[in-house]
Short mmCIF file of N, CA and C in Angstrom, two decimals:
data_model
loop_
_atom_site.label_atom_id
_atom_site.label_comp_id
_atom_site.label_asym_id
_atom_site.label_seq_id
_atom_site.Cartn_x
_atom_site.Cartn_y
_atom_site.Cartn_z
N MET A 1 115.43 73.71 -37.64
CA MET A 1 116.14 73.03 -39.13
C MET A 1 114.34 73.00 -39.46
N SER A 2 114.50 73.16 -41.47
CA SER A 2 113.08 73.33 -42.53
C SER A 2 112.17 71.78 -41.36
N THR A 3 110.89 71.66 -42.06
CA THR A 3 110.91 70.41 -41.94
C THR A 3 109.56 70.67 -43.02
N THR A 4 109.84 69.10 -43.82
CA THR A 4 108.88 69.42 -45.07
C THR A 4 107.56 69.05 -45.15
N PRO A 5 106.80 70.05 -45.98
CA PRO A 5 105.66 69.73 -46.65
C PRO A 5 104.91 69.13 -46.48
N PRO A 6 103.56 68.23 -45.82
CA PRO A 6 103.27 67.21 -46.14
C PRO A 6 103.02 67.05 -47.75
N GLU A 7 102.71 68.36 -48.71
CA GLU A 7 102.66 68.09 -49.76
C GLU A 7 103.72 67.21 -51.03
N HIS A 8 104.68 67.59 -49.52
CA HIS A 8 105.85 66.79 -50.91
C HIS A 8 106.75 66.00 -49.97
N GLY A 9 105.92 65.61 -49.15
CA GLY A 9 106.57 64.23 -48.00
C GLY A 9 106.36 63.21 -49.29
N ALA A 10 107.14 61.87 -48.73
CA ALA A 10 106.54 60.31 -49.45
C ALA A 10 105.47 60.36 -49.61
N PRO A 11 105.23 59.31 -51.19
CA PRO A 11 104.40 58.98 -51.68
C PRO A 11 103.20 58.28 -50.59
N VAL A 12 101.98 58.47 -50.69
CA VAL A 12 101.56 57.50 -50.14
C VAL A 12 101.34 56.33 -51.29
N PRO A 13 100.46 55.33 -51.45
CA PRO A 13 99.99 54.14 -52.07
C PRO A 13 98.76 54.60 -51.82
N ASN A 14 97.83 54.12 -53.10
CA ASN A 14 96.79 54.35 -53.75
C ASN A 14 96.31 53.15 -53.83
N ARG A 15 94.72 53.39 -52.13
CA ARG A 15 94.79 52.59 -51.78
C ARG A 15 93.49 52.06 -52.28
N GLU A 16 92.65 50.95 -52.96
CA GLU A 16 91.72 51.15 -53.63
C GLU A 16 90.95 50.43 -52.31
N PRO A 17 88.72 50.24 -51.74
CA PRO A 17 88.47 49.55 -51.16
C PRO A 17 88.21 47.99 -51.73
N ALA A 18 88.52 47.59 -50.21
CA ALA A 18 88.65 45.71 -50.48
C ALA A 18 87.83 45.26 -52.02
N GLU A 19 86.40 45.64 -52.03
CA GLU A 19 85.85 45.64 -52.69
C GLU A 19 85.67 45.41 -54.00
N GLN A 20 86.50 46.70 -54.62
CA GLN A 20 87.20 46.58 -55.20
C GLN A 20 88.22 45.85 -56.27
N ALA A 21 88.84 45.83 -54.82
CA ALA A 21 90.34 44.65 -55.36
C ALA A 21 90.11 43.45 -56.74
N ALA A 22 91.75 43.52 -57.43
CA ALA A 22 91.17 41.83 -58.08
C ALA A 22 91.41 40.79 -56.86
N PRO A 23 89.97 39.97 -58.40
CA PRO A 23 89.94 38.67 -57.43
C PRO A 23 91.37 38.13 -57.36
N THR A 24 91.11 37.64 -55.81
CA THR A 24 92.44 36.53 -56.04
C THR A 24 92.89 35.21 -56.62
N MET A 25 93.15 34.61 -57.47
CA MET A 25 93.24 33.58 -57.51
C MET A 25 93.76 33.22 -57.11
N PRO A 26 93.61 31.30 -57.17
CA PRO A 26 93.66 29.63 -56.87
C PRO A 26 95.03 30.09 -57.17
N PRO A 27 95.87 29.21 -55.90
CA PRO A 27 97.17 29.58 -56.47
C PRO A 27 97.35 27.63 -57.03
N PRO A 28 98.17 27.58 -57.61
CA PRO A 28 98.32 26.29 -58.93
C PRO A 28 98.24 25.44 -58.70
N LEU A 29 97.08 24.14 -59.04
CA LEU A 29 97.66 23.20 -58.65
C LEU A 29 99.09 22.12 -59.04
N ALA A 30 99.43 21.55 -57.11
CA ALA A 30 100.79 20.82 -57.62
C ALA A 30 100.49 19.57 -58.45
N ARG A 31 101.81 19.41 -59.16
CA ARG A 31 101.97 17.91 -59.61
C ARG A 31 101.75 17.11 -59.40
N PRO A 32 100.62 16.55 -60.55
CA PRO A 32 100.36 14.72 -60.40
C PRO A 32 101.88 13.95 -58.93
N ASN A 33 101.23 13.36 -58.85
CA ASN A 33 102.74 12.73 -57.91
C ASN A 33 102.38 11.53 -58.86
N ILE A 34 103.26 10.62 -58.96
CA ILE A 34 104.47 9.24 -59.64
C ILE A 34 103.93 8.67 -59.74
N HIS A 35 102.94 8.31 -59.45
CA HIS A 35 101.39 7.09 -59.38
C HIS A 35 100.78 7.64 -60.42
N VAL A 36 100.57 8.84 -60.00
CA VAL A 36 99.19 9.87 -60.97
C VAL A 36 99.76 9.41 -62.22
N SER A 37 100.94 10.33 -62.58
CA SER A 37 101.67 10.26 -63.73
C SER A 37 101.90 8.96 -64.24
N ALA A 38 102.25 8.48 -64.10
CA ALA A 38 102.73 6.70 -64.61
C ALA A 38 101.32 6.48 -65.37
N LEU A 39 99.77 6.57 -64.21
CA LEU A 39 99.33 5.70 -64.77
C LEU A 39 98.04 7.06 -65.94
N ILE A 40 98.36 8.52 -66.25
CA ILE A 40 98.40 8.75 -67.19
C ILE A 40 98.88 8.64 -68.52
N VAL A 41 100.81 8.47 -68.54
CA VAL A 41 101.25 7.53 -69.19
C VAL A 41 100.79 6.64 -70.38
N TRP A 42 101.25 5.37 -68.93
CA TRP A 42 100.48 4.88 -69.65
C TRP A 42 98.49 4.97 -70.32
N LEU A 43 97.88 5.16 -70.27
CA LEU A 43 95.84 5.18 -70.07
C LEU A 43 96.73 6.02 -71.00
N THR A 44 97.24 6.94 -71.80
CA THR A 44 98.15 7.04 -73.56
C THR A 44 98.71 6.02 -74.00
N ILE A 45 99.71 5.71 -73.60
CA ILE A 45 100.33 4.77 -74.71
C ILE A 45 99.70 3.61 -75.65
N PHE A 46 98.97 2.89 -73.88
CA PHE A 46 98.35 1.97 -74.84
C PHE A 46 98.23 1.93 -75.70
N PRO A 47 96.26 2.39 -75.32
CA PRO A 47 95.63 2.72 -76.56
C PRO A 47 96.23 2.97 -78.21
N LEU A 48 96.94 4.01 -77.83
CA LEU A 48 97.61 4.51 -78.93
C LEU A 48 98.49 2.88 -79.43
N VAL A 49 99.33 2.37 -78.23
CA VAL A 49 100.13 1.12 -79.75
C VAL A 49 99.01 0.57 -79.86
N ALA A 50 98.28 -0.20 -79.65
CA ALA A 50 97.45 -1.11 -79.95
C ALA A 50 96.87 -0.88 -81.10
N ILE A 51 96.50 0.60 -81.10
CA ILE A 51 95.31 1.03 -82.36
C ILE A 51 96.50 0.91 -82.94
N VAL A 52 97.72 2.03 -83.09
CA VAL A 52 98.79 2.01 -84.48
C VAL A 52 99.62 0.42 -84.52
N GLY A 53 99.67 -0.91 -83.88
CA GLY A 53 99.59 -1.51 -84.41
C GLY A 53 99.14 -2.74 -84.68
N MET A 54 97.70 -1.60 -84.47
CA MET A 54 96.69 -3.01 -85.70
C MET A 54 96.28 -2.41 -87.00
N VAL A 55 95.84 -1.21 -86.72
CA VAL A 55 95.87 -0.91 -88.03
C VAL A 55 97.80 -0.41 -89.53
N SER A 56 98.81 -1.02 -88.85
CA SER A 56 99.69 -0.82 -89.34
C SER A 56 100.11 -2.19 -89.57
N GLU A 57 99.10 -3.43 -88.69
CA GLU A 57 100.13 -4.43 -89.19
C GLU A 57 100.32 -5.35 -90.61
N PRO A 58 98.79 -5.29 -91.40
CA PRO A 58 98.98 -5.31 -92.31
C PRO A 58 100.33 -4.64 -93.16
N LEU A 59 100.41 -3.51 -92.79
CA LEU A 59 102.39 -3.30 -93.83
C LEU A 59 103.34 -3.87 -93.69
N VAL A 60 103.07 -3.52 -91.81
CA VAL A 60 104.44 -5.05 -91.02
C VAL A 60 105.22 -5.62 -91.38
N THR A 61 104.20 -6.92 -91.99
CA THR A 61 104.70 -7.97 -91.50
C THR A 61 105.37 -8.24 -92.34
N GLY A 62 105.83 -8.81 -91.26
CA GLY A 62 107.29 -10.10 -92.67
C GLY A 62 108.40 -9.32 -91.99
N TRP A 63 108.28 -7.83 -90.97
CA TRP A 63 108.78 -6.50 -91.38
C TRP A 63 110.57 -7.97 -89.73
N HIS A 64 111.33 -7.25 -89.34
CA HIS A 64 112.13 -7.83 -88.69
C HIS A 64 111.18 -6.77 -86.68
N PRO A 65 111.06 -7.91 -85.65
CA PRO A 65 110.70 -6.85 -84.85
C PRO A 65 111.11 -5.07 -84.38
N VAL A 66 112.94 -5.59 -83.81
CA VAL A 66 113.12 -4.62 -83.26
C VAL A 66 112.15 -3.92 -85.06
N LEU A 67 112.31 -3.10 -86.38
CA LEU A 67 112.51 -2.32 -87.18
C LEU A 67 110.49 -1.92 -86.83
N ARG A 68 109.75 -3.74 -86.74
CA ARG A 68 108.29 -2.95 -86.59
C ARG A 68 108.34 -1.61 -84.93
N ALA A 69 108.77 -2.29 -84.47
CA ALA A 69 109.48 -2.35 -82.75
C ALA A 69 109.42 0.26 -83.37
N LEU A 70 110.60 0.26 -83.78
CA LEU A 70 110.92 1.59 -84.31
C LEU A 70 109.55 2.33 -84.64
N VAL A 71 109.35 1.47 -86.80
CA VAL A 71 108.73 2.52 -86.74
C VAL A 71 107.06 2.31 -85.99
N LEU A 72 106.33 1.94 -85.35
CA LEU A 72 105.47 1.54 -84.01
C LEU A 72 105.98 3.05 -83.24
N THR A 73 107.00 3.28 -82.69
CA THR A 73 107.46 4.40 -81.91
C THR A 73 107.42 5.71 -82.02
N LEU A 74 107.36 5.01 -83.64
CA LEU A 74 108.70 7.20 -84.28
C LEU A 74 107.22 7.57 -84.49
N ILE A 75 106.09 6.40 -84.64
CA ILE A 75 104.72 7.19 -84.60
C ILE A 75 104.27 7.68 -82.89
N VAL A 76 104.52 6.48 -82.65
CA VAL A 76 104.08 6.44 -81.30
C VAL A 76 103.67 7.48 -80.51
N VAL A 77 105.06 7.90 -80.26
CA VAL A 77 105.61 8.72 -79.15
C VAL A 77 105.77 10.51 -79.78
N PRO A 78 105.77 10.21 -80.61
CA PRO A 78 105.54 12.23 -81.24
C PRO A 78 104.01 12.88 -81.11
N ILE A 79 102.94 11.47 -81.28
CA ILE A 79 101.09 11.48 -81.30
C ILE A 79 100.73 11.67 -79.29
N ALA A 80 101.96 10.44 -78.91
CA ALA A 80 101.45 10.46 -77.32
C ALA A 80 101.87 12.37 -76.79
N ALA A 81 103.75 12.75 -77.03
CA ALA A 81 103.99 13.12 -76.72
C ALA A 81 104.12 14.97 -76.72
N TYR A 82 103.40 14.98 -77.88
CA TYR A 82 103.35 16.94 -77.93
C TYR A 82 101.56 16.93 -78.29
N TRP A 83 99.91 16.02 -78.43
CA TRP A 83 99.18 15.93 -78.60
C TRP A 83 97.85 15.73 -77.02
N VAL A 84 98.18 14.29 -77.17
CA VAL A 84 97.72 13.46 -76.00
C VAL A 84 98.13 13.38 -75.11
N MET A 85 99.46 12.99 -75.04
CA MET A 85 99.78 13.04 -72.90
C MET A 85 99.72 14.91 -72.44
N PRO A 86 99.50 15.90 -73.22
CA PRO A 86 99.06 17.57 -72.83
C PRO A 86 97.78 17.64 -72.53
N LEU A 87 96.72 16.86 -73.27
CA LEU A 87 95.27 16.95 -72.55
C LEU A 87 95.22 15.84 -72.35
N MET A 88 95.24 14.63 -72.32
CA MET A 88 95.58 14.48 -70.49
C MET A 88 95.46 14.72 -68.54
N PHE A 89 95.93 15.12 -69.30
CA PHE A 89 97.42 16.44 -68.20
C PHE A 89 96.41 17.39 -67.77
N LYS A 90 95.93 17.83 -69.35
CA LYS A 90 94.50 19.43 -68.51
C LYS A 90 94.00 18.44 -67.65
N GLY A 91 92.84 17.55 -68.47
CA GLY A 91 92.24 17.11 -68.59
C GLY A 91 91.99 16.61 -66.75
N TYR A 92 93.34 16.19 -66.57
CA TYR A 92 93.39 15.25 -65.28
C TYR A 92 93.34 17.09 -63.50
N ALA A 93 94.11 18.02 -64.78
CA ALA A 93 94.11 19.12 -63.68
C ALA A 93 93.09 19.86 -63.15
N ALA A 94 91.80 19.56 -64.52
CA ALA A 94 90.90 20.23 -64.27
C ALA A 94 90.25 20.21 -63.55
N LEU A 95 90.19 18.75 -63.32
CA LEU A 95 89.81 17.10 -62.66
C LEU A 95 90.13 17.38 -61.16
N GLU A 96 90.88 17.59 -61.30
CA GLU A 96 91.59 18.48 -59.41
C GLU A 96 90.80 19.87 -59.14
N ARG A 97 90.85 20.39 -59.87
CA ARG A 97 90.08 22.03 -59.06
C ARG A 97 88.75 21.24 -59.07
N ARG A 98 88.08 21.50 -59.25
CA ARG A 98 86.31 20.94 -59.32
C ARG A 98 86.89 19.51 -57.97
N ARG A 99 87.40 19.29 -57.78
CA ARG A 99 87.55 18.10 -56.01
C ARG A 99 88.12 18.81 -55.71
N ALA A 100 88.55 20.21 -55.78
CA ALA A 100 89.38 20.84 -54.29
C ALA A 100 88.01 22.41 -54.12
N THR A 101 87.48 22.51 -55.36
CA THR A 101 86.17 23.44 -55.25
C THR A 101 85.29 23.34 -54.53
N ARG A 102 85.31 21.91 -55.07
CA ARG A 102 84.04 20.68 -53.70
C ARG A 102 84.35 20.52 -52.39
N ARG A 103 85.92 20.14 -52.13
CA ARG A 103 86.21 20.25 -50.51
C ARG A 103 85.95 21.55 -49.69
N ALA A 104 86.51 22.92 -50.26
CA ALA A 104 86.07 23.84 -49.77
C ALA A 104 84.94 23.96 -49.93
N GLU A 105 83.88 24.17 -51.51
CA GLU A 105 82.56 24.38 -50.26
C GLU A 105 82.02 23.44 -48.72
N LYS A 106 82.92 22.01 -48.95
CA LYS A 106 82.16 21.48 -47.35
C LYS A 106 83.03 22.14 -46.16
N ARG A 107 84.07 22.39 -46.63
CA ARG A 107 84.38 22.90 -45.14
C ARG A 107 83.78 24.33 -45.00
N GLY A 108 83.42 24.77 -45.88
CA GLY A 108 82.55 26.91 -45.54
C GLY A 108 81.33 26.29 -45.77
N ALA A 109 81.27 24.82 -45.41
CA ALA A 109 79.25 24.99 -45.44
C ALA A 109 79.25 24.04 -44.29
#
């Protein structure tokens, strides 16, 4: 039988030295629990409702309460959903990453 010469064998993966390997990224953080999410949503919605409600008060005085609520939510919900809440969740994620880094440093020290 014939044998395969080494230069025609299976390819050997190119391995880099450990010091040249790409740095590993930390694992993504888990989503905040339901209580933290509810707090973030409340901290977003309450100030927006209070501010938009006070600013719009002269315009909607005398309107039916349901119509006032409709107009208020038509303004507040898109602002909260597309702009403010994503910023709040990004801020929370940054805070959690900082806390995780500090905990890891304490364990390593």
